[in-house]
Amino acid sequence: AASDVYKRQPIYLYKIITPLAKNVSQNCNNCLVKRIVIKFLNYIRRQIMELKTPLYDAHVKAGGKIVPFAGFLLPVQYEKTGVIKEHMAVRTQAGLFDVSHMGEVLCKGKDALANLQKILTNNFDNMVDGQARYSLMCNEKGGVVDDLIVYKKGENDYFIVVNAANREKDFNWMLEHKFGDVEFTNVSDDYAQLALQGPKAMEILRKLTKEESIPQKYYHAVFNGEVAGIPCIVSKTGYTGEDGVELYLESKYAEQMWDKLLEAGAQEGLVPCGLGARDTLRMEAAMPLYGHEMNDDISPLETGLKFAVKMDKPDFIGKAAIEAKGEPKIKRVGLKVVGRGVIREEQDVLADGKVIGHTTSGTHCPYLDYPVGMALIDAKYSELGTKLEVEVRGRKVEVEVVALPFYKRDK
């Protein structure tokens, strides 16, 4: 039960609201009523309590600075290290992240593949068992409901990983749009997820497992893997721009796995890392974040994710709207600060004093040692080398359009 996995107060309210929300999701046939009831119940649930991952106590013990994020209490950084040291550890050695707040959904049944082909933008009919594929889930307007990863476990048997803030939203969207013989099951509360990332990540992993538990290719997974004697899914994926794996395991083994990995990686300089470093790392690697580079109103083509949108498929939700928009008039670009200052999200981008778009993310990148940002701007100004300005608290900061990603590791 979720109440055994995530310690919350007052627990009796959680026990009442969670099954009620699931019951409405599965049994209510009126989509509008279902959506309203689910939103209300989830709002109440978020208001009365913050979720704690199975590693909450381990974070506190390690000196993690705990902050609320996507309804969870998670470390933004650790006292002994801090964001910059954690970031640099991942770029030069290795870092360990708790990403148990992410959501997981199972999709099974005779029509599972047909449902994925209709609900998601990518193509899944040519995947092999164990393969993973990035995709968008669009609404009828062509905007992005969420970005996610689909794993093929077997024929018409899929494992889907969604963003933490969209766990319930995504699951409800899948339920509302499913058809035929298919079952979507939200198993988010059953799994913990740990991300071991960095140039020394695989060296550390090999201390604790056999080669048959390690995927041979990027974006592939071993579903019957075992690490440190613990059964888990071993996936060669990540959100840092570095080599590494993400491990999915039963929540009850989370702290044991966390301790085993840190112990095994001590000589290699492995450190626990928080949300702060996770964000600066994904920024250097120019990986888009839902709610920043994409949302319900931004199409995947506008934010540079055309590779995951297969317009040659017969149909998918949002395809007609994307086609009707034609060639994107706005484009996601990389901005390097050439003046003085640091740019952040939701700041105006200007060309010759005219607003041509806005920043979606921005920070000072520790490894690159200069500030960068991403922005959605008028496509006419997206040519590399174009000089622009960003308005930062009433002051204009000079920037230059540069290629993405900002950082790319040596293979």
Short mmCIF file of C-alpha atoms in Angstrom, two decimals:
data_model
loop_
_atom_site.label_atom_id
_atom_site.label_comp_id
_atom_site.label_asym_id
_atom_site.label_seq_id
_atom_site.Cartn_x
_atom_site.Cartn_y
_atom_site.Cartn_z
CA ALA A 1 0.00 0.00 0.00
CA ALA A 2 1.10 3.55 -0.67
CA SER A 3 0.83 4.38 3.01
CA ASP A 4 3.54 1.80 3.75
CA VAL A 5 5.87 3.30 1.16
CA TYR A 6 5.43 7.02 1.69
CA LYS A 7 5.24 8.18 5.30
CA ARG A 8 2.70 10.96 5.58
CA GLN A 9 0.63 12.72 8.23
CA PRO A 10 -2.28 12.51 8.86
CA ILE A 11 -2.07 8.97 7.47
CA TYR A 12 -5.76 8.11 7.87
CA LEU A 13 -6.72 10.80 5.34
CA TYR A 14 -4.22 9.41 2.86
CA LYS A 15 -5.72 5.93 3.28
CA ILE A 16 -9.17 7.31 2.49
CA ILE A 17 -8.32 9.64 -0.41
CA THR A 18 -5.90 7.41 -2.36
CA PRO A 19 -8.26 4.43 -2.90
CA LEU A 20 -11.15 6.81 -3.60
CA ALA A 21 -9.15 8.55 -6.34
CA LYS A 22 -8.18 5.21 -7.87
CA ASN A 23 -11.78 3.98 -7.74
CA VAL A 24 -13.07 7.05 -9.56
CA SER A 25 -10.28 6.74 -12.17
CA GLN A 26 -11.16 3.15 -12.96
CA ASN A 27 -14.94 3.09 -12.66
CA CYS A 28 -16.35 6.52 -13.56
CA ASN A 29 -17.41 6.64 -17.22
CA ASN A 30 -18.10 10.39 -17.35
CA CYS A 31 -14.75 11.92 -18.36
CA LEU A 32 -15.62 15.45 -17.20
CA VAL A 33 -16.87 14.30 -13.80
CA LYS A 34 -13.86 12.01 -13.45
CA ARG A 35 -11.42 14.81 -14.23
CA ILE A 36 -13.06 17.23 -11.77
CA VAL A 37 -13.26 14.68 -8.94
CA ILE A 38 -9.65 13.50 -9.44
CA LYS A 39 -8.31 17.05 -9.53
CA PHE A 40 -10.20 17.91 -6.33
CA LEU A 41 -9.04 14.79 -4.48
CA ASN A 42 -5.44 15.28 -5.55
CA TYR A 43 -5.57 18.94 -4.53
CA ILE A 44 -6.80 17.96 -1.04
CA ARG A 45 -4.17 15.24 -0.83
CA ARG A 46 -1.36 17.67 -1.70
CA GLN A 47 -2.66 20.25 0.77
CA ILE A 48 -2.80 17.95 3.78
CA MET A 49 0.55 16.27 3.40
CA GLU A 50 3.85 16.17 1.52
CA LEU A 51 5.07 12.82 0.21
CA LYS A 52 8.31 11.34 1.44
CA THR A 53 10.27 8.92 -0.71
CA PRO A 54 11.57 5.70 0.85
CA LEU A 55 14.97 7.42 1.14
CA TYR A 56 13.77 10.44 3.14
CA ASP A 57 15.43 9.28 6.38
CA ALA A 58 18.68 8.57 4.53
CA HIS A 59 18.69 12.11 3.11
CA VAL A 60 18.13 13.66 6.53
CA LYS A 61 20.86 11.49 8.05
CA ALA A 62 23.29 12.55 5.29
CA GLY A 63 22.61 16.25 5.90
CA GLY A 64 20.29 16.83 2.96
CA LYS A 65 18.60 20.24 2.79
CA ILE A 66 14.99 19.16 2.32
CA VAL A 67 12.61 21.17 0.14
CA PRO A 68 9.16 20.49 -1.36
CA PHE A 69 9.24 19.49 -5.04
CA ALA A 70 6.36 18.12 -7.14
CA GLY A 71 4.52 17.20 -3.95
CA PHE A 72 7.51 15.41 -2.41
CA LEU A 73 10.09 16.30 0.22
CA LEU A 74 13.49 15.91 -1.43
CA PRO A 75 17.08 17.12 -0.88
CA VAL A 76 18.10 20.14 -2.96
CA GLN A 77 21.72 19.63 -1.84
CA TYR A 78 23.79 18.12 0.98
CA GLU A 79 25.63 19.98 3.76
CA LYS A 80 29.06 18.41 3.09
CA THR A 81 29.05 19.14 -0.62
CA GLY A 82 26.55 21.65 -2.04
CA VAL A 83 25.28 22.04 -5.60
CA ILE A 84 28.61 22.91 -7.28
CA LYS A 85 30.59 20.02 -5.77
CA GLU A 86 27.75 17.59 -6.50
CA HIS A 87 27.55 18.82 -10.09
CA MET A 88 31.32 18.49 -10.59
CA ALA A 89 31.32 15.02 -9.04
CA VAL A 90 28.88 13.82 -11.72
CA ARG A 91 30.93 15.42 -14.51
CA THR A 92 34.28 14.03 -13.28
CA GLN A 93 33.52 11.03 -11.05
CA ALA A 94 30.03 9.91 -10.05
CA GLY A 95 26.86 11.01 -8.27
CA LEU A 96 23.85 9.20 -6.83
CA PHE A 97 20.33 10.66 -7.08
CA ASP A 98 17.03 9.70 -5.48
CA VAL A 99 14.41 9.99 -8.22
CA SER A 100 11.76 7.86 -6.54
CA HIS A 101 9.26 10.69 -7.04
CA MET A 102 8.99 9.76 -10.73
CA GLY A 103 5.85 7.90 -11.80
CA GLU A 104 5.56 4.43 -13.33
CA VAL A 105 2.63 3.01 -15.31
CA LEU A 106 2.17 -0.49 -16.73
CA CYS A 107 0.42 -0.93 -20.09
CA LYS A 108 -0.65 -4.47 -20.93
CA GLY A 109 -3.18 -6.24 -23.14
CA LYS A 110 -3.87 -7.30 -26.72
CA ASP A 111 -4.32 -3.66 -27.76
CA ALA A 112 -1.44 -2.20 -25.69
CA LEU A 113 0.71 -1.34 -28.72
CA ALA A 114 -2.26 0.16 -30.59
CA ASN A 115 -3.00 2.38 -27.58
CA LEU A 116 0.58 3.64 -27.37
CA GLN A 117 0.58 4.37 -31.10
CA LYS A 118 -2.57 6.48 -30.69
CA ILE A 119 -1.83 8.23 -27.38
CA LEU A 120 1.89 8.95 -27.92
CA THR A 121 3.81 10.70 -30.70
CA ASN A 122 6.69 8.29 -31.27
CA ASN A 123 6.56 4.95 -33.08
CA PHE A 124 6.67 1.76 -30.99
CA ASP A 125 6.02 -1.01 -33.51
CA ASN A 126 9.71 -1.67 -34.19
CA MET A 127 11.03 -2.00 -30.64
CA VAL A 128 12.81 -5.07 -29.29
CA ASP A 129 12.29 -6.43 -25.79
CA GLY A 130 14.22 -4.36 -23.25
CA GLN A 131 14.42 -1.30 -25.49
CA ALA A 132 13.41 2.16 -24.24
CA ARG A 133 12.05 5.03 -26.31
CA TYR A 134 11.46 8.70 -25.49
CA SER A 135 8.11 10.16 -26.51
CA LEU A 136 5.70 13.02 -26.05
CA MET A 137 2.06 12.69 -25.09
CA CYS A 138 0.11 15.48 -26.79
CA ASN A 139 -3.34 16.97 -26.38
CA GLU A 140 -5.78 17.65 -29.21
CA LYS A 141 -4.29 21.15 -29.70
CA GLY A 142 -0.84 19.70 -30.30
CA GLY A 143 0.48 20.89 -26.94
CA VAL A 144 2.45 18.58 -24.66
CA VAL A 145 0.67 16.75 -21.83
CA ASP A 146 4.04 15.30 -20.75
CA ASP A 147 7.27 13.77 -22.01
CA LEU A 148 8.00 10.22 -20.93
CA ILE A 149 9.96 7.03 -21.59
CA VAL A 150 8.36 3.78 -22.78
CA TYR A 151 10.10 0.43 -22.19
CA LYS A 152 9.08 -2.73 -23.99
CA LYS A 153 9.06 -5.66 -21.59
CA GLY A 154 7.49 -8.10 -24.06
CA GLU A 155 4.75 -8.37 -26.65
CA ASN A 156 1.99 -5.91 -25.70
CA ASP A 157 3.64 -5.42 -22.32
CA TYR A 158 5.12 -1.97 -21.59
CA PHE A 159 6.60 -0.05 -18.64
CA ILE A 160 6.14 3.74 -18.83
CA VAL A 161 8.04 6.32 -16.76
CA VAL A 162 6.44 9.77 -16.37
CA ASN A 163 7.36 13.02 -14.65
CA ALA A 164 6.72 13.31 -10.93
CA ALA A 165 4.53 16.42 -11.11
CA ASN A 166 2.35 14.77 -13.78
CA ARG A 167 1.92 11.30 -12.30
CA GLU A 168 -1.82 11.49 -11.75
CA LYS A 169 -2.48 13.79 -14.72
CA ASP A 170 -0.74 11.38 -17.11
CA PHE A 171 -2.40 8.26 -15.71
CA ASN A 172 -5.84 9.84 -15.95
CA TRP A 173 -5.14 10.98 -19.53
CA MET A 174 -4.22 7.40 -20.47
CA LEU A 175 -7.39 6.06 -18.84
CA GLU A 176 -9.57 8.63 -20.59
CA HIS A 177 -8.14 7.79 -24.03
CA LYS A 178 -7.65 4.01 -23.82
CA PHE A 179 -9.58 1.66 -26.07
CA GLY A 180 -9.97 -2.06 -26.70
CA ASP A 181 -8.28 -4.77 -24.68
CA VAL A 182 -5.74 -2.83 -22.59
CA GLU A 183 -5.04 -2.17 -18.94
CA PHE A 184 -3.12 0.84 -17.62
CA THR A 185 -1.98 0.38 -14.00
CA ASN A 186 -0.37 3.10 -11.89
CA VAL A 187 2.44 1.36 -9.98
CA SER A 188 4.28 4.53 -8.91
CA ASP A 189 3.99 3.75 -5.20
CA ASP A 190 5.55 0.31 -5.68
CA TYR A 191 8.89 1.51 -7.02
CA ALA A 192 11.91 3.41 -5.79
CA GLN A 193 14.24 4.81 -8.45
CA LEU A 194 17.94 5.60 -8.03
CA ALA A 195 20.14 7.21 -10.68
CA LEU A 196 23.86 6.41 -10.67
CA GLN A 197 25.49 8.89 -13.06
CA GLY A 198 28.98 9.95 -14.09
CA PRO A 199 32.10 8.72 -15.93
CA LYS A 200 32.84 6.24 -13.11
CA ALA A 201 29.23 5.06 -12.70
CA MET A 202 29.62 1.83 -14.66
CA GLU A 203 32.88 1.00 -12.86
CA ILE A 204 31.02 1.31 -9.54
CA LEU A 205 28.04 -0.69 -10.80
CA ARG A 206 30.25 -3.58 -11.91
CA LYS A 207 31.44 -4.02 -8.33
CA LEU A 208 27.90 -4.98 -7.36
CA THR A 209 26.55 -6.96 -10.29
CA LYS A 210 27.30 -9.33 -13.17
CA GLU A 211 27.53 -8.36 -16.83
CA GLU A 212 24.18 -10.00 -17.65
CA SER A 213 22.47 -7.39 -15.45
CA ILE A 214 24.01 -4.47 -17.39
CA PRO A 215 22.34 -3.24 -20.60
CA GLN A 216 24.73 -3.22 -23.54
CA LYS A 217 23.22 -0.20 -25.26
CA TYR A 218 21.98 3.27 -24.35
CA TYR A 219 18.20 3.40 -23.90
CA HIS A 220 17.96 -0.30 -23.14
CA ALA A 221 17.12 -2.07 -19.88
CA VAL A 222 17.49 -5.43 -18.17
CA PHE A 223 14.20 -6.16 -16.41
CA ASN A 224 15.35 -9.16 -14.40
CA GLY A 225 18.57 -7.57 -13.20
CA GLU A 226 20.19 -7.86 -9.80
CA VAL A 227 22.46 -5.31 -8.12
CA ALA A 228 23.98 -5.87 -4.66
CA GLY A 229 21.80 -8.99 -4.40
CA ILE A 230 18.64 -6.91 -4.87
CA PRO A 231 16.26 -7.61 -7.79
CA CYS A 232 15.83 -4.51 -9.96
CA ILE A 233 15.37 -3.07 -13.42
CA VAL A 234 18.70 -1.72 -14.70
CA SER A 235 18.22 0.96 -17.34
CA LYS A 236 21.00 2.67 -19.30
CA THR A 237 19.36 6.09 -19.18
CA GLY A 238 19.77 9.36 -17.27
CA TYR A 239 19.10 13.08 -17.09
CA THR A 240 22.60 14.46 -16.65
CA GLY A 241 24.36 14.11 -20.00
CA GLU A 242 26.73 11.53 -18.50
CA ASP A 243 27.08 7.77 -18.67
CA GLY A 244 25.24 5.78 -16.03
CA VAL A 245 22.12 3.85 -15.11
CA GLU A 246 18.76 4.26 -13.46
CA LEU A 247 17.66 1.47 -11.11
CA TYR A 248 14.02 0.61 -10.40
CA LEU A 249 13.38 -1.58 -7.39
CA GLU A 250 10.87 -2.38 -4.70
CA SER A 251 10.61 0.52 -2.28
CA LYS A 252 11.46 -1.66 0.72
CA TYR A 253 14.98 -2.20 -0.66
CA ALA A 254 15.67 1.46 -1.46
CA GLU A 255 17.78 2.37 1.56
CA GLN A 256 19.76 -0.87 1.35
CA MET A 257 20.58 -0.20 -2.32
CA TRP A 258 21.45 3.44 -1.57
CA ASP A 259 23.94 2.41 1.13
CA LYS A 260 25.48 -0.37 -0.98
CA LEU A 261 26.08 1.96 -3.93
CA LEU A 262 27.63 4.72 -1.80
CA GLU A 263 29.87 2.18 -0.07
CA ALA A 264 30.95 0.62 -3.37
CA GLY A 265 31.68 4.02 -4.93
CA ALA A 266 33.56 5.61 -2.03
CA GLN A 267 36.99 5.17 -3.63
CA GLU A 268 35.72 6.56 -6.95
CA GLY A 269 34.44 9.73 -5.26
CA LEU A 270 30.72 8.89 -5.46
CA VAL A 271 28.58 11.43 -3.59
CA PRO A 272 24.82 11.78 -3.02
CA CYS A 273 23.35 14.55 -5.16
CA GLY A 274 20.24 16.70 -4.81
CA LEU A 275 17.74 18.47 -7.03
CA GLY A 276 20.01 21.49 -7.50
CA ALA A 277 22.76 19.54 -9.25
CA ARG A 278 20.21 17.53 -11.22
CA ASP A 279 18.88 20.79 -12.68
CA THR A 280 22.27 22.35 -13.49
CA LEU A 281 23.42 19.09 -15.08
CA ARG A 282 20.36 18.78 -17.31
CA MET A 283 20.79 22.45 -18.24
CA GLU A 284 24.37 21.91 -19.44
CA ALA A 285 23.13 18.93 -21.43
CA ALA A 286 20.20 21.05 -22.74
CA MET A 287 17.64 18.45 -21.73
CA PRO A 288 14.12 19.93 -21.78
CA LEU A 289 12.04 20.00 -18.60
CA TYR A 290 8.26 19.80 -18.58
CA GLY A 291 6.72 23.06 -17.38
CA HIS A 292 9.72 24.99 -18.72
CA GLU A 293 10.65 24.07 -22.30
CA MET A 294 7.27 22.43 -22.93
CA ASN A 295 3.72 22.58 -21.64
CA ASP A 296 0.10 22.13 -22.72
CA ASP A 297 0.38 25.01 -25.20
CA ILE A 298 3.83 24.39 -26.72
CA SER A 299 4.13 21.82 -29.50
CA PRO A 300 7.01 19.32 -29.49
CA LEU A 301 8.20 20.72 -32.83
CA GLU A 302 8.47 24.21 -31.37
CA THR A 303 10.67 22.96 -28.55
CA GLY A 304 12.97 20.97 -30.83
CA LEU A 305 11.71 17.43 -30.23
CA LYS A 306 10.83 16.52 -33.81
CA PHE A 307 12.87 13.30 -33.52
CA ALA A 308 10.22 11.91 -31.14
CA VAL A 309 7.22 12.92 -33.28
CA LYS A 310 6.52 10.48 -36.12
CA MET A 311 4.27 12.38 -38.50
CA ASP A 312 4.27 9.38 -40.86
CA LYS A 313 2.20 7.37 -38.37
CA PRO A 314 -1.45 7.00 -39.45
CA ASP A 315 -2.62 9.06 -36.48
CA PHE A 316 -1.95 10.11 -32.90
CA ILE A 317 -3.62 12.58 -30.56
CA GLY A 318 -2.50 16.07 -31.60
CA LYS A 319 -1.23 15.12 -35.06
CA ALA A 320 -3.87 17.12 -36.96
CA ALA A 321 -3.21 20.24 -34.87
CA ILE A 322 0.57 19.96 -35.36
CA GLU A 323 0.08 19.56 -39.12
CA ALA A 324 -2.27 22.54 -39.24
CA LYS A 325 0.34 24.77 -37.55
CA GLY A 326 2.85 24.04 -40.31
CA GLU A 327 6.51 24.98 -39.92
CA PRO A 328 7.10 26.19 -36.33
CA LYS A 329 7.23 29.97 -36.02
CA ILE A 330 8.98 29.77 -32.66
CA LYS A 331 12.05 27.73 -31.80
CA ARG A 332 13.93 26.59 -28.70
CA VAL A 333 17.46 27.98 -28.73
CA GLY A 334 20.52 27.98 -26.52
CA LEU A 335 21.71 31.30 -25.15
CA LYS A 336 25.21 31.97 -23.83
CA VAL A 337 25.62 35.07 -21.66
CA VAL A 338 28.36 37.27 -23.13
CA GLY A 339 27.64 40.27 -20.92
CA ARG A 340 27.45 40.37 -17.13
CA GLY A 341 24.67 38.58 -15.27
CA VAL A 342 22.81 35.28 -14.95
CA ILE A 343 19.57 34.64 -16.80
CA ARG A 344 16.64 32.74 -15.32
CA GLU A 345 13.30 31.40 -16.56
CA GLU A 346 10.42 33.57 -17.78
CA GLN A 347 12.50 36.60 -18.77
CA ASP A 348 11.93 38.57 -21.98
CA VAL A 349 14.32 38.03 -24.89
CA LEU A 350 14.81 41.11 -27.06
CA ALA A 351 16.16 41.92 -30.52
CA ASP A 352 16.74 45.62 -31.18
CA GLY A 353 14.55 46.43 -28.20
CA LYS A 354 11.64 44.27 -29.43
CA VAL A 355 10.42 41.29 -27.39
CA ILE A 356 10.84 38.15 -29.53
CA GLY A 357 10.30 35.45 -26.91
CA HIS A 358 11.12 34.40 -23.35
CA THR A 359 13.62 32.28 -21.49
CA THR A 360 12.46 28.86 -20.28
CA SER A 361 15.45 27.95 -18.08
CA GLY A 362 18.71 29.61 -17.09
CA THR A 363 21.56 29.29 -14.62
CA HIS A 364 25.32 29.49 -14.14
CA CYS A 365 26.76 26.13 -15.21
CA PRO A 366 29.49 24.90 -12.85
CA TYR A 367 31.42 22.72 -15.30
CA LEU A 368 31.28 25.19 -18.20
CA ASP A 369 31.87 28.05 -15.75
CA TYR A 370 29.60 30.53 -17.50
CA PRO A 371 25.86 31.33 -17.49
CA VAL A 372 23.55 29.85 -20.13
CA GLY A 373 19.86 29.60 -20.78
CA MET A 374 17.28 28.12 -23.10
CA ALA A 375 14.54 30.19 -24.68
CA LEU A 376 11.57 29.97 -27.00
CA ILE A 377 11.92 32.78 -29.54
CA ASP A 378 10.78 33.91 -32.96
CA ALA A 379 12.42 31.45 -35.37
CA LYS A 380 13.71 34.34 -37.51
CA TYR A 381 16.26 35.14 -34.79
CA SER A 382 17.43 31.57 -34.15
CA GLU A 383 20.53 31.52 -36.35
CA LEU A 384 23.72 30.62 -34.49
CA GLY A 385 25.76 33.66 -33.53
CA THR A 386 22.78 36.03 -33.38
CA LYS A 387 23.28 38.68 -30.67
CA LEU A 388 20.25 39.27 -28.44
CA GLU A 389 19.42 40.66 -24.99
CA VAL A 390 17.58 39.28 -21.98
CA GLU A 391 15.86 41.60 -19.54
CA VAL A 392 16.97 40.70 -16.03
CA ARG A 393 15.27 42.74 -13.29
CA GLY A 394 15.10 45.85 -15.45
CA ARG A 395 18.64 45.46 -16.81
CA LYS A 396 19.50 44.14 -20.28
CA VAL A 397 22.04 41.31 -20.38
CA GLU A 398 23.80 40.51 -23.67
CA VAL A 399 23.49 36.93 -24.95
CA GLU A 400 24.40 35.01 -28.08
CA VAL A 401 22.50 32.16 -29.76
CA VAL A 402 24.66 29.02 -29.53
CA ALA A 403 24.30 25.36 -30.49
CA LEU A 404 22.62 22.85 -28.18
CA PRO A 405 23.63 20.98 -26.14
CA PHE A 406 25.95 23.30 -24.25
CA TYR A 407 27.87 20.27 -22.98
CA LYS A 408 28.41 16.88 -24.60
CA ARG A 409 30.52 14.18 -22.97
CA ASP A 410 33.38 12.44 -24.73
CA LYS A 411 32.28 8.95 -25.73
#
